[in-house]
Amino acid sequence: MEFKLFFFITLIYIPGLSALTVGSPKNPVAVGSNVTLSLNDSMTITVGSWLYGSGTVVFWYPGDTITGSSFDEGIAFNSSSYDLVLTSVTLSRSGLYVIESLKPLLSKGQFRLEVQDPVSNVSLNISNTSLVEFNDSATFTCSARGTPTWFSWQNGSSVVMAGGRIELRNDGQVLAINGMTRYDQGPFKCTVANNISREESTQINLNISYGPSNLTMTVLPEKMEYVSGSAISLSCSADSKPAASFYWMYNEIPLNVSGPNLILTNITQDQTGKYTCVAQNAITLRYAPVTKTIRIVDPISSVVVNPTAGNPKENMNFSLTCDVVGPDDSIHWMKTGMYLLPDYRITFSIDNSTLNFNQLTVNDDGQYQCKASNAVSSMTSQAYNFVVNYGPTNTTASGPNVAAEGFNVTLRCSADSRPQSQFSWYFNGSKVADGSMYKTGALSPNNSGQYTCMAFNDITGRSRNASLKLTVIVPVTTVTVNEGNQQPVFNQSFTLICSANGDVGHIQWIKNNMYLLPNNSISFSNDNSTLRFNQLTFSDDGQYQCGASNAVSSIISKAYKLMVNYGPWNTTISGPAVGAAGSNVTFSCSADSRPQSQYNWIFNSTKVAEGPVYVTGILSINDAGQYTCMAFNNITGSSNASVELTIKYPPRDVEVYSNKKPILNQSFTLSCNYKGDVDSIQWMKNGMYLLPNNSISFSIDNSTLSFNQLTLGDDGQYQCEASNAVSNMTSQAYNLMVNYGPLNTEMTGPAMLETGSIVTFNCSADSYPQSQYIWFFNNSKVAEGPMYMTGVLLPNNSGQYTCMAFNNITGSSNNASVALTVIDGVTLSVSSSPLIPLASQNLQLFCNVNGRYNSLQWLRNNQNFQPSDRVTVSVDNTTVIFKPLQTADNGKYQCVATNILKQHISQPFSLVANFGPQSVQIFLRPGITTILTCKAVSEPPAVYRWFNENNTLVGNQSSVVVPIDSILGSNYTCEAKNPLTNMTVYTSINAPDAAVSVQASMLLTALLALLLPVLHEWL
């Protein structure tokens, strides 16, 4: 019979026993280190002892200290602070150290010290490095000297974790990998570490054979079917280590080909079939095949369209055949590049090799092709030009109905027909020519009559006739216009005559391409051969022609240009009435006249030149007088015109001048200087003529411009213009700029700054020319220029800064000042005391201020800080006092100092209240294996370690698993440590203590003693 036993352990709290807290800056520590165990509680122990293991280290009471059996030369005890100092510790110094207070309070504290050797001589070994994928396994063993705590493994950059194919044995010292894969090649290394050191092994790489796998075959070119005569390249690849070997099979029959490539050249249709590539690995003894089917087809070599016997004729049936050399899968017919479909007039044979036409029309004309296709080729025939024969129809004869004697004519015949018709010509029933065109000889009246054309098609056997009638007459020749022996003169009569050779049926007169009719000014003779002008006018000018015509001809004479002669009239001279001495003048003479007039020039009754233009020599006073132009026409007569010339000297060297500087609100004068004869002077400003007003005036001859009192509006470009009848001259511009200022002097800059600053003052003033600037500090000159930059400011730089603006033309100056006050700068920061904030202890935050300020305040998390009964602020606001500090006080603290200029804010001080470990408790979950869990409240969070009664580390997490037979009669201690303050708290769970006379505890001990043999047997 099987029994299952469940039991519970009850922890009994004994009233009156309080806990002490023992700490050390470091734990674990290296061999040879010095360790100080300190009591963290502020209390006085009148009678107490330090215990190590089962022995006493030291015992003290008022007046004396006694060392015990566990005390040696490497231990020192401070009776004031109760510190226990261990120097040059060895591994044997690891264990539980206990401080007991016997008086005045019964209390106890403990600290488990761990001394470790650094890790060294890390080595890595493996059973075998040459492996086969999926077949073999590998075992790695990592060894090291020292006191190793844990082992970790890496494959390349990846951490190796237990699970699946991977096992970690002997607390991680052995790594076993089952069923190796190609991804387990490494490099592998192990890392050995304890709490004080860390070291890595050298790396090991594995040689893992695998494959073949992922076998692929590539066929180039890649097609569904291949044309015979082509070349095909087949290649095979596989993932394999070592590299795979390959051989080939055709339709499952081995080929005498090895290697990854198979080349087929000049292939034929009987090589169609299955091609297989087989890859094999000599180490893994594995193989893999891949197969592809290759289909080879012969191409079409020839496609031709042929007609059936006979010629295609309109309204008859006809067929075309498609003759193909080579295997064909399909045939299609096309007309003019467009695929044909059967209809009521065209049909196809069953295999589409014949195209049938039912009753041909001319619309069936076109380029016919057939296209034959199979799996590897497609061929289209050359175009067959299909033409339907028809006609003749619509026969017509064309040519003139009337012809001139002595000429020949061409008669033409046409008809709609395919092929083209043959033609014959007949005159009055007698055949005279063959061909579509008939050209006669030189015609006479005997050649008048009927001409007939007959059109004939030798394919269709049809003919059609057409006729026309021709009449032969004599033409008109040589038509001219002449005027006899007269000249056309204005207001006189005039006659034109039209002469022509041949039979003239009609004459017409034309002027400027317009036919003439008789009117009051012109008249014609009875046969129209004479045109008479009663009295010539200018409007009779023009191109005159006469046209003579009959039924077979019409001739127009060359143009006779009629130009009516007149003049000279309106004789005029153009040229100046006044000339400049030292230059010349040009006179031009003109007159209305046809033909153009000739001209003579006369000065004071003496001929001086000929022609329409007369240019004098260099003029002097003697050249003044009357100049006459005589215009004459050698057909109609002459006419005169005269002009009187006066000589003057031109103005020169014109300039504007002044002998003083123009200054605002003062009078000013500009003078116009010149040479030569001047009739008038005018003044201009900026290109605009000036008139006198309240501000300006002119002298009687306008040679002087006076300003009563200058203003800034008088600035501008001034010119004077001197002129007479022959010329004028304008001076260069005189740039008048009124000098003024300085006015409105202004100085910019701050009135107050902190020490350490640099200030820039700027000065400006209205002035022309621009002002010069001088800077004064408390009446002492310090700089020149429109800008003054001080050095780094000190308190003695307070005072009056003055800018003086000065104009060296007007001789005036103007000042502006600024009073600057320099105050002390402010810097501030926040610090704490103590440096590490601990919860439940007092803390002060100090605002460290340098410089003067008017007020001081605090911010918490960017909000105004509000004090309370527990958190107060000093009278001067420089200190925030926490009595005591709590975690609710966490936040970012800043102090703000304000002076007369601005606020100064410190950098944020991050306050975090550190505490614990507190409320350390052990929770037990019973079972076949017992789970002990340690919990503590701490900031930052505590780290945990577990020790058994032999001071052996059994866990470094919050929980530890303990078999039920191991917990009986055992002592398990939890160490909770604050990683920032290094404060460590221990608490233990013990088997019932026989020394404690608690009945429940004794009963539990007895029960466990009775059940122990049963538990061992059951477990």
Coordinates of C-alpha atoms in Angstrom, one line a residue, residues 227-589:
V227 CA 13.0 24.1 -81.9
S228 CA 15.1 21.3 -83.4
G229 CA 18.7 22.4 -84.1
S230 CA 18.8 24.6 -81.0
A231 CA 21.3 24.3 -78.1
I232 CA 20.1 23.7 -74.5
S233 CA 22.2 24.2 -71.3
L234 CA 21.0 22.3 -68.2
S235 CA 22.7 23.1 -64.9
C236 CA 22.2 21.6 -61.4
S237 CA 23.0 23.0 -57.9
A238 CA 22.5 21.8 -54.3
D239 CA 23.3 22.9 -50.8
S240 CA 26.0 20.5 -49.6
K241 CA 29.1 20.2 -47.5
P242 CA 31.4 18.9 -48.8
A243 CA 30.3 19.9 -52.3
A244 CA 28.0 17.4 -54.0
S245 CA 28.9 15.4 -57.1
F246 CA 26.5 15.1 -59.9
Y247 CA 25.5 12.7 -62.7
W248 CA 22.8 12.8 -65.4
M249 CA 20.1 10.4 -66.7
Y250 CA 17.8 10.5 -69.8
N251 CA 14.5 8.8 -69.5
E252 CA 15.9 7.1 -66.3
I253 CA 18.9 5.8 -68.3
P254 CA 22.3 7.0 -67.0
L255 CA 24.3 9.3 -69.4
N256 CA 28.0 9.2 -69.6
V257 CA 28.0 12.8 -68.1
S258 CA 29.2 13.9 -64.7
G259 CA 29.3 17.3 -63.2
P260 CA 26.7 20.0 -62.6
N261 CA 26.3 20.9 -66.3
L262 CA 24.7 19.1 -69.3
I263 CA 25.0 20.7 -72.8
L264 CA 22.7 19.6 -75.6
T265 CA 23.6 20.9 -79.1
N266 CA 21.9 20.7 -82.5
I267 CA 19.0 18.9 -80.9
T268 CA 16.5 16.8 -82.8
Q269 CA 12.8 15.9 -82.2
D270 CA 13.7 12.4 -81.1
Q271 CA 15.6 13.8 -78.1
T272 CA 12.4 14.8 -76.4
G273 CA 12.1 13.2 -72.9
K274 CA 12.8 13.4 -69.2
Y275 CA 16.3 14.7 -68.0
T276 CA 17.3 13.9 -64.4
C277 CA 20.2 15.4 -62.4
V278 CA 21.3 13.3 -59.3
A279 CA 23.4 15.0 -56.5
Q280 CA 25.2 12.9 -53.9
N281 CA 27.4 13.6 -50.9
A282 CA 30.4 11.2 -50.2
I283 CA 30.4 12.0 -46.5
T284 CA 26.7 12.0 -45.6
L285 CA 26.0 9.2 -48.1
R286 CA 22.8 11.0 -49.1
Y287 CA 21.6 11.7 -52.6
A288 CA 18.8 13.8 -54.2
P289 CA 17.3 13.8 -57.8
V290 CA 15.5 16.6 -59.8
T291 CA 13.8 16.0 -63.2
K292 CA 12.6 18.2 -66.0
T293 CA 10.8 17.2 -69.3
I294 CA 12.3 18.7 -72.5
R295 CA 10.0 18.8 -75.7
I296 CA 11.7 19.4 -79.1
V297 CA 9.6 20.2 -82.3
D298 CA 10.7 20.7 -86.0
P299 CA 9.9 24.3 -87.4
I300 CA 7.8 25.2 -90.4
S301 CA 10.2 25.9 -93.3
S302 CA 8.0 27.4 -96.1
V303 CA 4.5 29.0 -96.5
V304 CA 3.3 30.1 -100.0
V305 CA -0.1 31.4 -101.4
N306 CA -1.0 30.0 -104.9
P307 CA -4.1 30.6 -107.1
T308 CA -6.2 28.0 -108.8
A309 CA -6.1 27.8 -112.7
G310 CA -7.4 30.7 -114.8
N311 CA -7.7 34.5 -114.3
P312 CA -10.0 36.0 -111.6
K313 CA -12.9 37.8 -113.4
E314 CA -15.6 40.0 -112.0
N315 CA -18.8 38.0 -111.1
M316 CA -17.0 34.6 -111.4
N317 CA -15.9 32.1 -108.6
F318 CA -12.2 31.7 -107.6
S319 CA -9.9 30.0 -105.0
L320 CA -6.5 30.5 -103.3
T321 CA -4.5 27.7 -101.6
C322 CA -1.9 27.9 -98.7
D323 CA 1.0 25.4 -99.4
V324 CA 3.0 24.6 -96.2
V325 CA 6.3 22.7 -95.8
G326 CA 6.6 21.2 -92.3
P327 CA 4.2 20.3 -89.5
D328 CA 1.4 22.8 -88.9
D329 CA -1.1 23.0 -86.1
S330 CA -3.2 25.9 -87.5
I331 CA -3.6 28.1 -90.7
H332 CA -5.1 31.6 -90.7
W333 CA -5.8 33.9 -93.7
M334 CA -5.2 37.6 -93.8
K335 CA -6.2 40.4 -96.2
T336 CA -4.1 43.6 -96.1
G337 CA -2.8 42.6 -92.6
M338 CA -6.3 41.9 -91.2
Y339 CA -7.5 38.3 -90.3
L340 CA -10.3 37.0 -92.5
L341 CA -13.5 35.4 -91.2
P342 CA -16.0 33.4 -93.4
D343 CA -19.1 35.1 -94.6
Y344 CA -21.8 34.7 -97.4
R345 CA -19.1 35.4 -100.1
I346 CA -15.9 33.7 -98.8
T347 CA -15.5 30.3 -97.3
F348 CA -12.5 28.1 -96.0
S349 CA -11.7 24.4 -96.4
I350 CA -11.9 22.2 -93.3
D351 CA -8.1 22.5 -92.6
N352 CA -8.2 26.3 -93.6
S353 CA -5.7 25.5 -96.4
T354 CA -8.1 26.8 -99.2
L355 CA -9.8 30.2 -99.5
N356 CA -12.9 30.2 -101.8
F357 CA -14.5 33.4 -103.4
N358 CA -18.2 33.2 -104.4
Q359 CA -18.8 35.6 -107.4
L360 CA -15.8 38.0 -107.4
T361 CA -16.1 41.8 -107.1
V362 CA -13.5 44.5 -107.4
N363 CA -13.7 44.8 -103.5
D364 CA -11.9 41.5 -103.4
D365 CA -8.7 43.2 -104.6
G366 CA -6.0 43.1 -102.0
Q367 CA -2.8 41.6 -100.5
Y368 CA -3.6 38.1 -99.3
Q369 CA -1.4 36.1 -96.9
C370 CA -1.7 32.8 -94.9
K371 CA 0.0 32.1 -91.6
A372 CA 0.9 28.6 -90.5
S373 CA 1.9 27.8 -86.9
N374 CA 3.1 25.0 -84.6
A375 CA 4.5 24.9 -81.0
V376 CA 8.0 26.2 -81.9
S377 CA 7.5 28.3 -85.0
S378 CA 5.1 30.5 -86.9
M379 CA 5.6 31.6 -90.6
T380 CA 3.6 34.0 -92.7
S381 CA 3.7 33.8 -96.5
Q382 CA 4.7 36.6 -98.8
A383 CA 1.8 38.8 -99.8
Y384 CA -0.1 37.5 -102.9
N385 CA -1.5 40.5 -104.8
F386 CA -5.0 39.5 -105.8
V387 CA -6.5 41.6 -108.7
V388 CA -10.0 41.1 -110.2
N389 CA -10.3 41.7 -114.0
Y390 CA -13.3 43.8 -115.3
G391 CA -14.5 46.3 -118.0
P392 CA -14.3 48.3 -120.2
T393 CA -17.0 50.7 -118.8
N394 CA -17.5 54.4 -118.8
T395 CA -15.6 55.0 -122.1
T396 CA -15.1 58.8 -122.8
A397 CA -13.4 60.8 -125.6
S398 CA -12.0 64.3 -124.7
G399 CA -10.4 67.1 -126.7
P400 CA -11.3 70.6 -128.2
N401 CA -14.4 71.2 -130.3
V402 CA -12.7 74.1 -132.1
A403 CA -9.1 74.4 -133.3
A404 CA -6.9 76.9 -135.0
E405 CA -5.7 76.4 -138.6
G406 CA -2.0 75.3 -138.8
F407 CA -2.1 73.9 -135.3
N408 CA -2.5 70.3 -134.2
V409 CA -4.8 68.9 -131.4
T410 CA -4.6 66.0 -129.0
L411 CA -7.6 63.8 -128.5
R412 CA -7.7 61.4 -125.4
C413 CA -9.7 58.3 -124.7
S414 CA -10.3 56.6 -121.3
A415 CA -12.3 53.7 -119.8
D416 CA -12.6 51.8 -116.5
S417 CA -11.0 48.4 -117.1
R418 CA -8.6 45.8 -115.7
P419 CA -6.3 45.1 -117.3
Q420 CA -6.1 48.5 -119.1
S421 CA -8.1 48.6 -122.3
Q422 CA -6.6 48.8 -125.8
F423 CA -7.8 51.8 -127.9
S424 CA -8.4 52.6 -131.7
W425 CA -9.3 56.0 -133.3
Y426 CA -11.6 56.5 -136.4
F427 CA -12.2 59.8 -138.4
N428 CA -15.5 59.9 -140.3
G429 CA -15.6 56.0 -140.1
S430 CA -11.9 55.4 -141.2
K431 CA -9.3 54.1 -138.7
V432 CA -6.5 56.7 -138.2
A433 CA -4.6 55.5 -135.1
D434 CA -4.2 53.1 -132.1
G435 CA -3.7 54.1 -128.4
S436 CA -5.5 56.1 -125.8
M437 CA -4.1 59.4 -127.2
Y438 CA -4.4 60.7 -130.8
K439 CA -2.4 63.7 -132.0
T440 CA -3.4 65.2 -135.4
G441 CA -1.1 66.8 -137.9
A442 CA -1.2 70.6 -138.9
L443 CA -5.0 71.3 -139.2
S444 CA -6.8 72.7 -142.2
P445 CA -10.6 73.2 -142.7
N446 CA -10.6 69.7 -144.3
N447 CA -9.8 68.2 -140.9
S448 CA -13.2 69.2 -139.5
G449 CA -15.5 66.2 -138.7
Q450 CA -16.3 63.3 -136.2
Y451 CA -13.6 61.5 -134.3
T452 CA -14.5 58.1 -132.6
C453 CA -12.5 56.0 -130.0
M454 CA -13.1 52.3 -129.4
A455 CA -11.9 50.7 -126.0
F456 CA -11.3 46.8 -125.9
N457 CA -10.3 44.4 -122.9
D458 CA -8.6 41.2 -124.3
I459 CA -9.2 39.3 -120.9
T460 CA -12.9 40.0 -120.6
G461 CA -13.5 40.2 -124.4
R462 CA -15.7 43.3 -124.1
S463 CA -15.5 46.7 -126.0
R464 CA -17.1 50.2 -125.8
N465 CA -17.1 53.4 -128.1
A466 CA -17.1 57.3 -127.6
S467 CA -17.1 60.2 -130.2
L468 CA -16.5 64.0 -130.4
K469 CA -16.8 66.7 -133.3
L470 CA -14.0 69.1 -134.3
T471 CA -14.2 72.5 -136.2
V472 CA -11.0 74.2 -137.7
I473 CA -10.7 78.1 -138.0
V474 CA -7.8 80.8 -138.6
P475 CA -6.3 82.7 -135.4
V476 CA -5.5 86.5 -134.7
T477 CA -1.7 87.6 -134.4
T478 CA 0.5 90.6 -133.6
V479 CA -1.5 93.3 -131.6
T480 CA 0.2 96.6 -130.6
V481 CA -0.7 100.1 -129.1
N482 CA 1.1 103.3 -130.3
E483 CA 0.6 107.1 -130.0
G484 CA 1.8 108.5 -133.3
N485 CA 4.1 111.6 -133.1
Q486 CA 2.6 113.4 -130.0
Q487 CA 3.6 114.1 -126.4
P488 CA 1.0 113.7 -123.7
V489 CA 0.8 117.1 -122.0
F490 CA -1.6 118.2 -119.2
N491 CA -4.9 119.9 -120.5
Q492 CA -4.1 118.9 -124.2
S493 CA -5.9 116.2 -126.4
F494 CA -4.2 112.8 -127.2
T495 CA -4.9 109.7 -129.3
L496 CA -3.9 105.9 -128.9
I497 CA -4.2 103.4 -131.9
C498 CA -4.6 99.6 -131.8
S499 CA -3.0 97.6 -134.7
A500 CA -3.6 93.7 -135.2
N501 CA -2.9 91.0 -137.9
G502 CA -5.4 88.2 -138.8
D503 CA -9.1 87.9 -138.7
V504 CA -10.2 90.2 -135.9
G505 CA -13.7 89.6 -134.7
H506 CA -13.6 92.1 -131.8
I507 CA -11.3 94.8 -130.1
Q508 CA -11.5 96.1 -126.5
W509 CA -9.4 98.7 -124.6
I510 CA -8.0 98.0 -121.1
K511 CA -6.5 100.5 -118.5
N512 CA -4.7 99.0 -115.6
N513 CA -6.3 95.6 -116.3
M514 CA -9.8 97.1 -116.3
Y515 CA -11.9 97.2 -119.5
L516 CA -12.7 100.8 -120.6
L517 CA -16.1 102.3 -121.6
P518 CA -16.6 105.7 -123.4
N519 CA -17.4 108.8 -121.2
N520 CA -17.1 112.6 -121.3
S521 CA -13.3 112.4 -121.3
I522 CA -12.7 109.6 -123.8
S523 CA -14.2 108.1 -127.0
F524 CA -13.6 105.2 -129.5
S525 CA -13.7 104.9 -133.3
N526 CA -16.4 102.8 -134.9
D527 CA -14.2 99.6 -135.0
N528 CA -12.8 100.4 -131.6
S529 CA -9.3 100.6 -133.1
T530 CA -8.7 104.3 -131.9
L531 CA -8.9 105.7 -128.3
R532 CA -9.2 109.6 -128.1
F533 CA -8.6 111.7 -124.9
N534 CA -10.4 115.1 -125.2
Q535 CA -8.2 116.9 -122.5
L536 CA -5.5 115.1 -120.5
T537 CA -5.6 115.0 -116.7
F538 CA -3.5 113.4 -114.0
S539 CA -6.1 110.6 -113.7
D540 CA -5.4 109.5 -117.3
D541 CA -2.0 108.1 -116.2
G542 CA -1.9 104.3 -116.5
Q543 CA -1.1 101.1 -118.4
Y544 CA -3.2 100.9 -121.6
Q545 CA -3.7 97.7 -123.7
C546 CA -6.0 96.6 -126.5
G547 CA -7.3 93.0 -127.0
A548 CA -8.1 91.5 -130.4
S549 CA -10.0 88.1 -130.6
N550 CA -12.0 85.5 -132.6
A551 CA -13.4 82.1 -131.9
V552 CA -10.0 80.3 -131.7
S553 CA -7.7 83.0 -130.3
S554 CA -7.5 86.1 -128.2
I555 CA -4.4 88.4 -128.0
I556 CA -3.8 91.4 -125.7
S557 CA -1.1 93.9 -126.6
K558 CA 1.8 94.8 -124.4
A559 CA 1.1 97.7 -122.1
Y560 CA 1.5 101.2 -123.2
K561 CA 2.5 103.4 -120.2
L562 CA 0.7 106.8 -120.5
M563 CA 2.4 109.5 -118.2
V564 CA 0.9 113.0 -118.5
N565 CA 3.7 115.7 -118.4
Y566 CA 3.2 118.8 -116.2
G567 CA 5.0 121.5 -114.1
P568 CA 7.2 122.7 -112.6
W569 CA 4.7 123.9 -110.0
N570 CA 4.9 124.8 -106.2
T571 CA 8.6 125.4 -106.2
T572 CA 9.8 125.6 -102.5
I573 CA 13.1 126.0 -100.6
S574 CA 13.6 124.3 -97.2
G575 CA 16.5 125.4 -95.0
P576 CA 17.3 127.6 -92.0
A577 CA 16.7 131.4 -91.9
V578 CA 19.6 131.8 -89.5
G579 CA 23.0 130.1 -89.8
A580 CA 25.8 129.7 -87.2
A581 CA 29.1 131.3 -88.0
G582 CA 31.8 128.7 -88.5
S583 CA 29.4 126.0 -89.7
N584 CA 27.6 125.4 -93.0
V585 CA 23.9 125.1 -93.9
T586 CA 22.0 122.9 -96.3
F587 CA 19.2 124.2 -98.6
S588 CA 16.9 121.8 -100.4
C589 CA 14.7 122.7 -103.4

